[in-house]
mmCIF file of C-alpha atoms in Angstrom:
data_model
loop_
_atom_site.group_PDB
_atom_site.id
_atom_site.type_symbol
_atom_site.label_atom_id
_atom_site.label_comp_id
_atom_site.label_asym_id
_atom_site.label_seq_id
_atom_site.Cartn_x
_atom_site.Cartn_y
_atom_site.Cartn_z
ATOM 1 C CA ALA A 1 -1.599 -4.421 16.914
ATOM 2 C CA GLN A 2 0.121 -1.948 14.725
ATOM 3 C CA LYS A 3 -1.458 1.310 13.763
ATOM 4 C CA VAL A 4 -0.643 4.212 11.513
ATOM 5 C CA THR A 5 -2.297 7.595 11.967
ATOM 6 C CA GLN A 6 -2.360 10.349 9.416
ATOM 7 C CA ALA A 7 -4.379 13.005 11.172
ATOM 8 C CA GLN A 8 -4.496 15.382 8.224
ATOM 9 C CA THR A 9 -7.289 14.275 5.935
ATOM 10 C CA GLU A 10 -6.777 16.985 3.358
ATOM 11 C CA ILE A 11 -4.293 19.794 2.866
ATOM 12 C CA SER A 12 -4.520 22.573 0.319
ATOM 13 C CA VAL A 13 -1.550 24.772 -0.503
ATOM 14 C CA VAL A 14 -0.574 27.183 -3.191
ATOM 15 C CA GLU A 15 2.223 26.265 -5.543
ATOM 16 C CA LYS A 16 5.738 26.906 -4.189
ATOM 17 C CA GLU A 17 4.620 26.599 -0.584
ATOM 18 C CA ASP A 18 6.280 24.011 1.641
ATOM 19 C CA VAL A 19 4.010 21.393 3.130
ATOM 20 C CA THR A 20 4.520 18.712 5.778
ATOM 21 C CA LEU A 21 2.457 15.554 5.956
ATOM 22 C CA ASP A 22 2.331 13.969 9.391
ATOM 23 C CA CYS A 23 2.529 10.274 10.202
ATOM 24 C CA VAL A 24 2.427 8.734 13.669
ATOM 25 C CA TYR A 25 2.711 4.999 14.178
ATOM 26 C CA GLU A 26 2.286 2.460 16.945
ATOM 27 C CA THR A 27 4.161 -0.806 17.157
ATOM 28 C CA ARG A 28 5.566 -3.157 19.766
ATOM 29 C CA ASP A 29 8.270 -4.443 17.488
ATOM 30 C CA THR A 30 11.818 -3.236 17.757
ATOM 31 C CA THR A 31 12.376 -4.047 14.107
ATOM 32 C CA TYR A 32 9.968 -2.481 11.678
ATOM 33 C CA TYR A 33 9.889 -0.571 8.430
ATOM 34 C CA LEU A 34 8.159 2.628 7.461
ATOM 35 C CA PHE A 35 7.105 3.649 3.987
ATOM 36 C CA TRP A 36 5.567 6.543 2.144
ATOM 37 C CA TYR A 37 3.547 6.009 -1.007
ATOM 38 C CA LYS A 38 1.949 8.477 -3.375
ATOM 39 C CA GLN A 39 -1.361 7.722 -5.080
ATOM 40 C CA PRO A 40 -2.092 10.036 -7.989
ATOM 41 C CA PRO A 41 -5.581 10.180 -9.535
ATOM 42 C CA SER A 42 -4.694 7.242 -11.773
ATOM 43 C CA GLY A 43 -4.867 5.042 -8.672
ATOM 44 C CA GLU A 44 -1.473 3.370 -8.813
ATOM 45 C CA LEU A 45 0.536 3.576 -5.602
ATOM 46 C CA VAL A 46 4.019 4.932 -6.180
ATOM 47 C CA PHE A 47 6.775 4.060 -3.735
ATOM 48 C CA LEU A 48 8.588 7.078 -2.307
ATOM 49 C CA ILE A 49 10.739 5.894 0.570
ATOM 50 C CA ARG A 50 11.468 3.002 2.928
ATOM 51 C CA ARG A 51 13.039 3.407 6.345
ATOM 52 C CA ASN A 52 14.006 0.756 8.876
ATOM 53 C CA SER A 53 13.640 1.283 12.592
ATOM 54 C CA PHE A 54 17.382 1.361 13.184
ATOM 55 C CA ASP A 55 18.064 4.188 10.810
ATOM 56 C CA GLU A 56 16.898 7.506 12.185
ATOM 57 C CA GLN A 57 18.896 9.578 9.771
ATOM 58 C CA ASN A 58 16.718 12.031 7.933
ATOM 59 C CA GLU A 59 16.637 11.760 4.189
ATOM 60 C CA ILE A 60 16.350 14.278 1.403
ATOM 61 C CA SER A 61 15.541 13.482 -2.184
ATOM 62 C CA GLY A 62 15.168 16.552 -4.327
ATOM 63 C CA ARG A 63 12.188 18.498 -3.044
ATOM 64 C CA TYR A 64 11.180 15.637 -0.734
ATOM 65 C CA SER A 65 12.493 15.113 2.770
ATOM 66 C CA TRP A 66 11.589 12.786 5.587
ATOM 67 C CA ASN A 67 11.981 13.249 9.328
ATOM 68 C CA PHE A 68 11.994 10.012 11.316
ATOM 69 C CA GLN A 69 11.828 10.364 15.091
ATOM 70 C CA LYS A 70 11.521 7.174 17.120
ATOM 71 C CA SER A 71 11.095 9.142 20.348
ATOM 72 C CA THR A 72 7.768 10.470 19.098
ATOM 73 C CA SER A 73 6.960 7.525 16.772
ATOM 74 C CA SER A 74 6.668 9.883 13.852
ATOM 75 C CA PHE A 75 7.755 9.729 10.260
ATOM 76 C CA ASN A 76 6.845 13.038 8.660
ATOM 77 C CA PHE A 77 7.155 13.937 5.012
ATOM 78 C CA THR A 78 7.913 17.429 3.733
ATOM 79 C CA ILE A 79 7.577 18.688 0.187
ATOM 80 C CA THR A 80 9.518 21.856 -0.457
ATOM 81 C CA ALA A 81 8.342 24.316 -3.091
ATOM 82 C CA SER A 82 5.272 22.267 -3.910
ATOM 83 C CA GLN A 83 4.095 21.874 -7.494
ATOM 84 C CA VAL A 84 0.720 21.097 -9.016
ATOM 85 C CA VAL A 85 2.025 17.653 -9.988
ATOM 86 C CA ASP A 86 2.435 16.866 -6.297
ATOM 87 C CA SER A 87 -1.351 16.777 -5.949
ATOM 88 C CA ALA A 88 -2.197 13.257 -4.843
ATOM 89 C CA VAL A 89 -3.095 11.169 -1.839
ATOM 90 C CA TYR A 90 -0.085 10.273 0.264
ATOM 91 C CA PHE A 91 -0.004 7.176 2.427
ATOM 92 C CA CYS A 92 2.281 6.325 5.269
ATOM 93 C CA ALA A 93 2.671 2.610 5.955
ATOM 94 C CA LEU A 94 4.232 0.371 8.578
ATOM 95 C CA SER A 95 5.566 -3.115 8.112
ATOM 96 C CA GLU A 96 6.075 -5.308 11.135
ATOM 97 C CA ALA A 97 5.917 -8.998 11.901
ATOM 98 C CA LEU A 98 2.498 -10.569 12.143
ATOM 99 C CA LYS A 99 1.998 -12.326 15.475
ATOM 100 C CA ASP A 100 0.882 -15.692 14.184
ATOM 101 C CA THR A 101 3.120 -16.156 11.195
ATOM 102 C CA GLY A 102 6.070 -13.925 11.928
ATOM 103 C CA ARG A 103 5.772 -12.649 8.418
ATOM 104 C CA ARG A 104 5.145 -9.081 7.508
ATOM 105 C CA ALA A 105 2.432 -7.069 5.898
ATOM 106 C CA LEU A 106 1.917 -3.398 5.311
ATOM 107 C CA THR A 107 -0.499 -1.438 7.469
ATOM 108 C CA PHE A 108 -1.463 1.813 5.813
ATOM 109 C CA GLY A 109 -2.607 5.078 7.310
ATOM 110 C CA SER A 110 -5.824 6.602 6.044
ATOM 111 C CA GLY A 111 -3.945 8.904 3.708
ATOM 112 C CA THR A 112 -3.633 12.657 3.301
ATOM 113 C CA ARG A 113 -5.040 14.274 0.190
ATOM 114 C CA LEU A 114 -2.757 17.071 -0.946
ATOM 115 C CA GLN A 115 -4.119 19.695 -3.308
ATOM 116 C CA VAL A 116 -1.589 22.083 -4.767
ATOM 117 C CA GLN A 117 -3.257 25.089 -6.367
ATOM 118 C CA PRO A 118 -1.507 26.950 -9.168
ATOM 119 C CA LYS B 1 10.753 -3.542 -17.539
ATOM 120 C CA ALA B 2 6.985 -3.752 -17.627
ATOM 121 C CA GLY B 3 5.218 -2.835 -14.420
ATOM 122 C CA VAL B 4 2.584 -4.728 -12.518
ATOM 123 C CA THR B 5 -0.478 -5.271 -14.649
ATOM 124 C CA GLN B 6 -3.973 -5.941 -13.442
ATOM 125 C CA THR B 7 -6.989 -7.055 -15.428
ATOM 126 C CA PRO B 8 -9.664 -6.057 -15.815
ATOM 127 C CA ARG B 9 -9.360 -2.416 -14.850
ATOM 128 C CA TYR B 10 -13.055 -2.014 -14.212
ATOM 129 C CA LEU B 11 -15.720 -4.509 -13.332
ATOM 130 C CA ILE B 12 -19.401 -4.288 -12.498
ATOM 131 C CA LYS B 13 -21.122 -7.206 -10.815
ATOM 132 C CA THR B 14 -24.324 -7.814 -8.902
ATOM 133 C CA ARG B 15 -24.761 -9.118 -5.398
ATOM 134 C CA GLY B 16 -24.332 -12.847 -5.073
ATOM 135 C CA GLN B 17 -22.098 -13.201 -8.094
ATOM 136 C CA GLN B 18 -18.474 -14.133 -7.953
ATOM 137 C CA VAL B 19 -15.508 -12.388 -9.523
ATOM 138 C CA THR B 20 -11.915 -13.205 -10.419
ATOM 139 C CA LEU B 21 -9.234 -10.561 -10.688
ATOM 140 C CA SER B 22 -5.854 -11.102 -12.247
ATOM 141 C CA CYS B 23 -2.414 -9.708 -11.509
ATOM 142 C CA SER B 24 0.834 -10.140 -13.405
ATOM 143 C CA PRO B 25 3.862 -9.122 -11.351
ATOM 144 C CA ILE B 26 7.011 -7.517 -12.607
ATOM 145 C CA SER B 27 9.192 -10.062 -14.336
ATOM 146 C CA GLY B 28 11.383 -11.804 -11.779
ATOM 147 C CA HIS B 29 9.245 -10.830 -8.817
ATOM 148 C CA ARG B 30 8.017 -13.832 -6.875
ATOM 149 C CA SER B 31 5.909 -12.253 -4.170
ATOM 150 C CA VAL B 32 2.444 -10.908 -4.900
ATOM 151 C CA SER B 33 0.258 -9.136 -2.363
ATOM 152 C CA TRP B 34 -3.329 -8.001 -2.655
ATOM 153 C CA TYR B 35 -4.939 -5.001 -0.985
ATOM 154 C CA GLN B 36 -8.468 -3.679 -0.844
ATOM 155 C CA GLN B 37 -9.012 0.076 -0.851
ATOM 156 C CA THR B 38 -12.348 1.578 0.155
ATOM 157 C CA PRO B 39 -13.270 5.104 1.261
ATOM 158 C CA GLY B 40 -14.401 3.828 4.635
ATOM 159 C CA GLN B 41 -11.718 1.296 5.544
ATOM 160 C CA GLY B 42 -8.803 2.661 3.551
ATOM 161 C CA LEU B 43 -6.098 0.321 2.304
ATOM 162 C CA GLN B 44 -6.280 -3.125 3.855
ATOM 163 C CA PHE B 45 -4.046 -6.115 3.316
ATOM 164 C CA LEU B 46 -5.788 -9.173 1.890
ATOM 165 C CA PHE B 47 -3.085 -11.791 1.341
ATOM 166 C CA GLU B 48 0.387 -12.460 0.038
ATOM 167 C CA TYR B 49 1.585 -15.266 -2.190
ATOM 168 C CA PHE B 50 5.066 -16.550 -2.801
ATOM 169 C CA SER B 51 6.004 -19.570 -4.882
ATOM 170 C CA GLU B 52 2.376 -20.554 -5.305
ATOM 171 C CA THR B 53 1.825 -20.581 -1.528
ATOM 172 C CA GLN B 54 -0.193 -18.200 0.570
ATOM 173 C CA ARG B 55 2.247 -16.739 3.075
ATOM 174 C CA ASN B 56 0.207 -14.042 4.752
ATOM 175 C CA LYS B 57 -3.471 -13.428 5.185
ATOM 176 C CA GLY B 58 -5.291 -10.352 6.374
ATOM 177 C CA ASN B 59 -8.525 -10.205 8.304
ATOM 178 C CA PHE B 60 -11.025 -10.933 5.552
ATOM 179 C CA PRO B 61 -13.790 -13.551 5.336
ATOM 180 C CA GLY B 62 -13.322 -16.810 3.505
ATOM 181 C CA ARG B 63 -15.231 -15.430 0.511
ATOM 182 C CA PHE B 64 -11.936 -13.824 -0.440
ATOM 183 C CA SER B 65 -9.417 -16.266 -1.801
ATOM 184 C CA GLY B 66 -6.483 -16.262 -4.101
ATOM 185 C CA ARG B 67 -3.861 -18.313 -5.785
ATOM 186 C CA GLN B 68 -0.560 -17.958 -7.514
ATOM 187 C CA PHE B 69 0.663 -19.794 -10.556
ATOM 188 C CA SER B 70 4.104 -21.122 -11.360
ATOM 189 C CA ASN B 71 4.848 -18.022 -13.444
ATOM 190 C CA SER B 72 4.064 -15.865 -10.361
ATOM 191 C CA ARG B 73 0.875 -14.516 -11.853
ATOM 192 C CA SER B 74 -1.844 -14.312 -9.242
ATOM 193 C CA GLU B 75 -5.598 -14.304 -9.167
ATOM 194 C CA MET B 76 -7.961 -13.349 -6.417
ATOM 195 C CA ASN B 77 -11.527 -14.502 -6.220
ATOM 196 C CA VAL B 78 -14.442 -13.083 -4.322
ATOM 197 C CA SER B 79 -17.521 -15.268 -4.057
ATOM 198 C CA THR B 80 -21.060 -14.288 -3.116
ATOM 199 C CA LEU B 81 -20.393 -10.630 -3.676
ATOM 200 C CA GLU B 82 -21.783 -8.066 -1.264
ATOM 201 C CA LEU B 83 -22.306 -4.355 -1.780
ATOM 202 C CA GLY B 84 -19.464 -3.677 0.655
ATOM 203 C CA ASP B 85 -17.032 -5.473 -1.633
ATOM 204 C CA SER B 86 -17.112 -2.505 -3.977
ATOM 205 C CA ALA B 87 -13.554 -1.250 -3.877
ATOM 206 C CA LEU B 88 -10.315 -0.702 -5.682
ATOM 207 C CA TYR B 89 -8.300 -3.921 -5.513
ATOM 208 C CA LEU B 90 -4.591 -3.346 -5.730
ATOM 209 C CA CYS B 91 -1.946 -5.900 -6.460
ATOM 210 C CA ALA B 92 1.688 -5.399 -5.527
ATOM 211 C CA SER B 93 4.764 -7.403 -6.360
ATOM 212 C CA SER B 94 8.136 -7.519 -4.720
ATOM 213 C CA LEU B 95 11.347 -9.294 -5.451
ATOM 214 C CA GLU B 96 11.963 -11.296 -2.313
ATOM 215 C CA GLN B 97 10.049 -13.735 -0.218
ATOM 216 C CA SER B 98 8.970 -11.325 2.441
ATOM 217 C CA ALA B 99 7.597 -7.826 2.056
ATOM 218 C CA ARG B 100 9.377 -6.754 5.219
ATOM 219 C CA THR B 101 12.164 -4.836 3.603
ATOM 220 C CA ASP B 102 11.314 -4.627 -0.004
ATOM 221 C CA GLU B 103 9.553 -1.918 -1.772
ATOM 222 C CA GLN B 104 6.338 -3.182 -3.226
ATOM 223 C CA PHE B 105 5.458 -2.162 -6.760
ATOM 224 C CA PHE B 106 1.772 -1.595 -7.192
ATOM 225 C CA GLY B 107 -0.426 -2.106 -10.202
ATOM 226 C CA PRO B 108 -3.122 0.341 -11.326
ATOM 227 C CA GLY B 109 -5.824 -1.639 -9.590
ATOM 228 C CA THR B 110 -9.140 -3.153 -10.544
ATOM 229 C CA ARG B 111 -12.157 -1.090 -9.608
ATOM 230 C CA LEU B 112 -14.981 -3.417 -8.675
ATOM 231 C CA THR B 113 -18.502 -2.113 -8.354
ATOM 232 C CA VAL B 114 -21.156 -4.368 -6.856
ATOM 233 C CA LEU B 115 -24.752 -3.398 -7.586
#
């Protein structure tokens, strides 16, 4: 069974600080996909990034960066120079094939609530 | 392009009743997935529909069911409601048949409260 662990339940930082959200996953598949989603107070999940298991290149998008390390089964997310608007719950998710159907579904971590104080 | 829409946004029901939630995917998207979000269990996959067929199903009792129409709109139904069914129900649509590679676009959710 696949599993996604986000050990940090809640993080509070002051604006302009850098913050890293941890994500550790478990899977037996060699082909899988990892995602990060942001859930602001409005409730709607906003897609941030998708990574496949064959692409370990780190990615940077503005103030956001992701560090994918297969050796440690981690897919961490860093926000540089955090802003109040970054306050939200962030979910890491894993997509792998379901045993019985071969089709895929997302398994989400429990989320990390990020509070950025002004 | 309009995003994923879900109706109603809020719903209050009592135990034993049934409820139907609706989801309209992004135009052109053919896959619709449903998720349940609760404080205790987090985000859990319910089922996925593609071309009016259920393609994936999560580990939920038979009281939870769904369907998809020819225009890709989807409904989910929960019968004999229990207090534990109180949750935010999220719908997501994606372009292709399988959610394995595609980003899923989520709607704002329907918050169901069971009294």
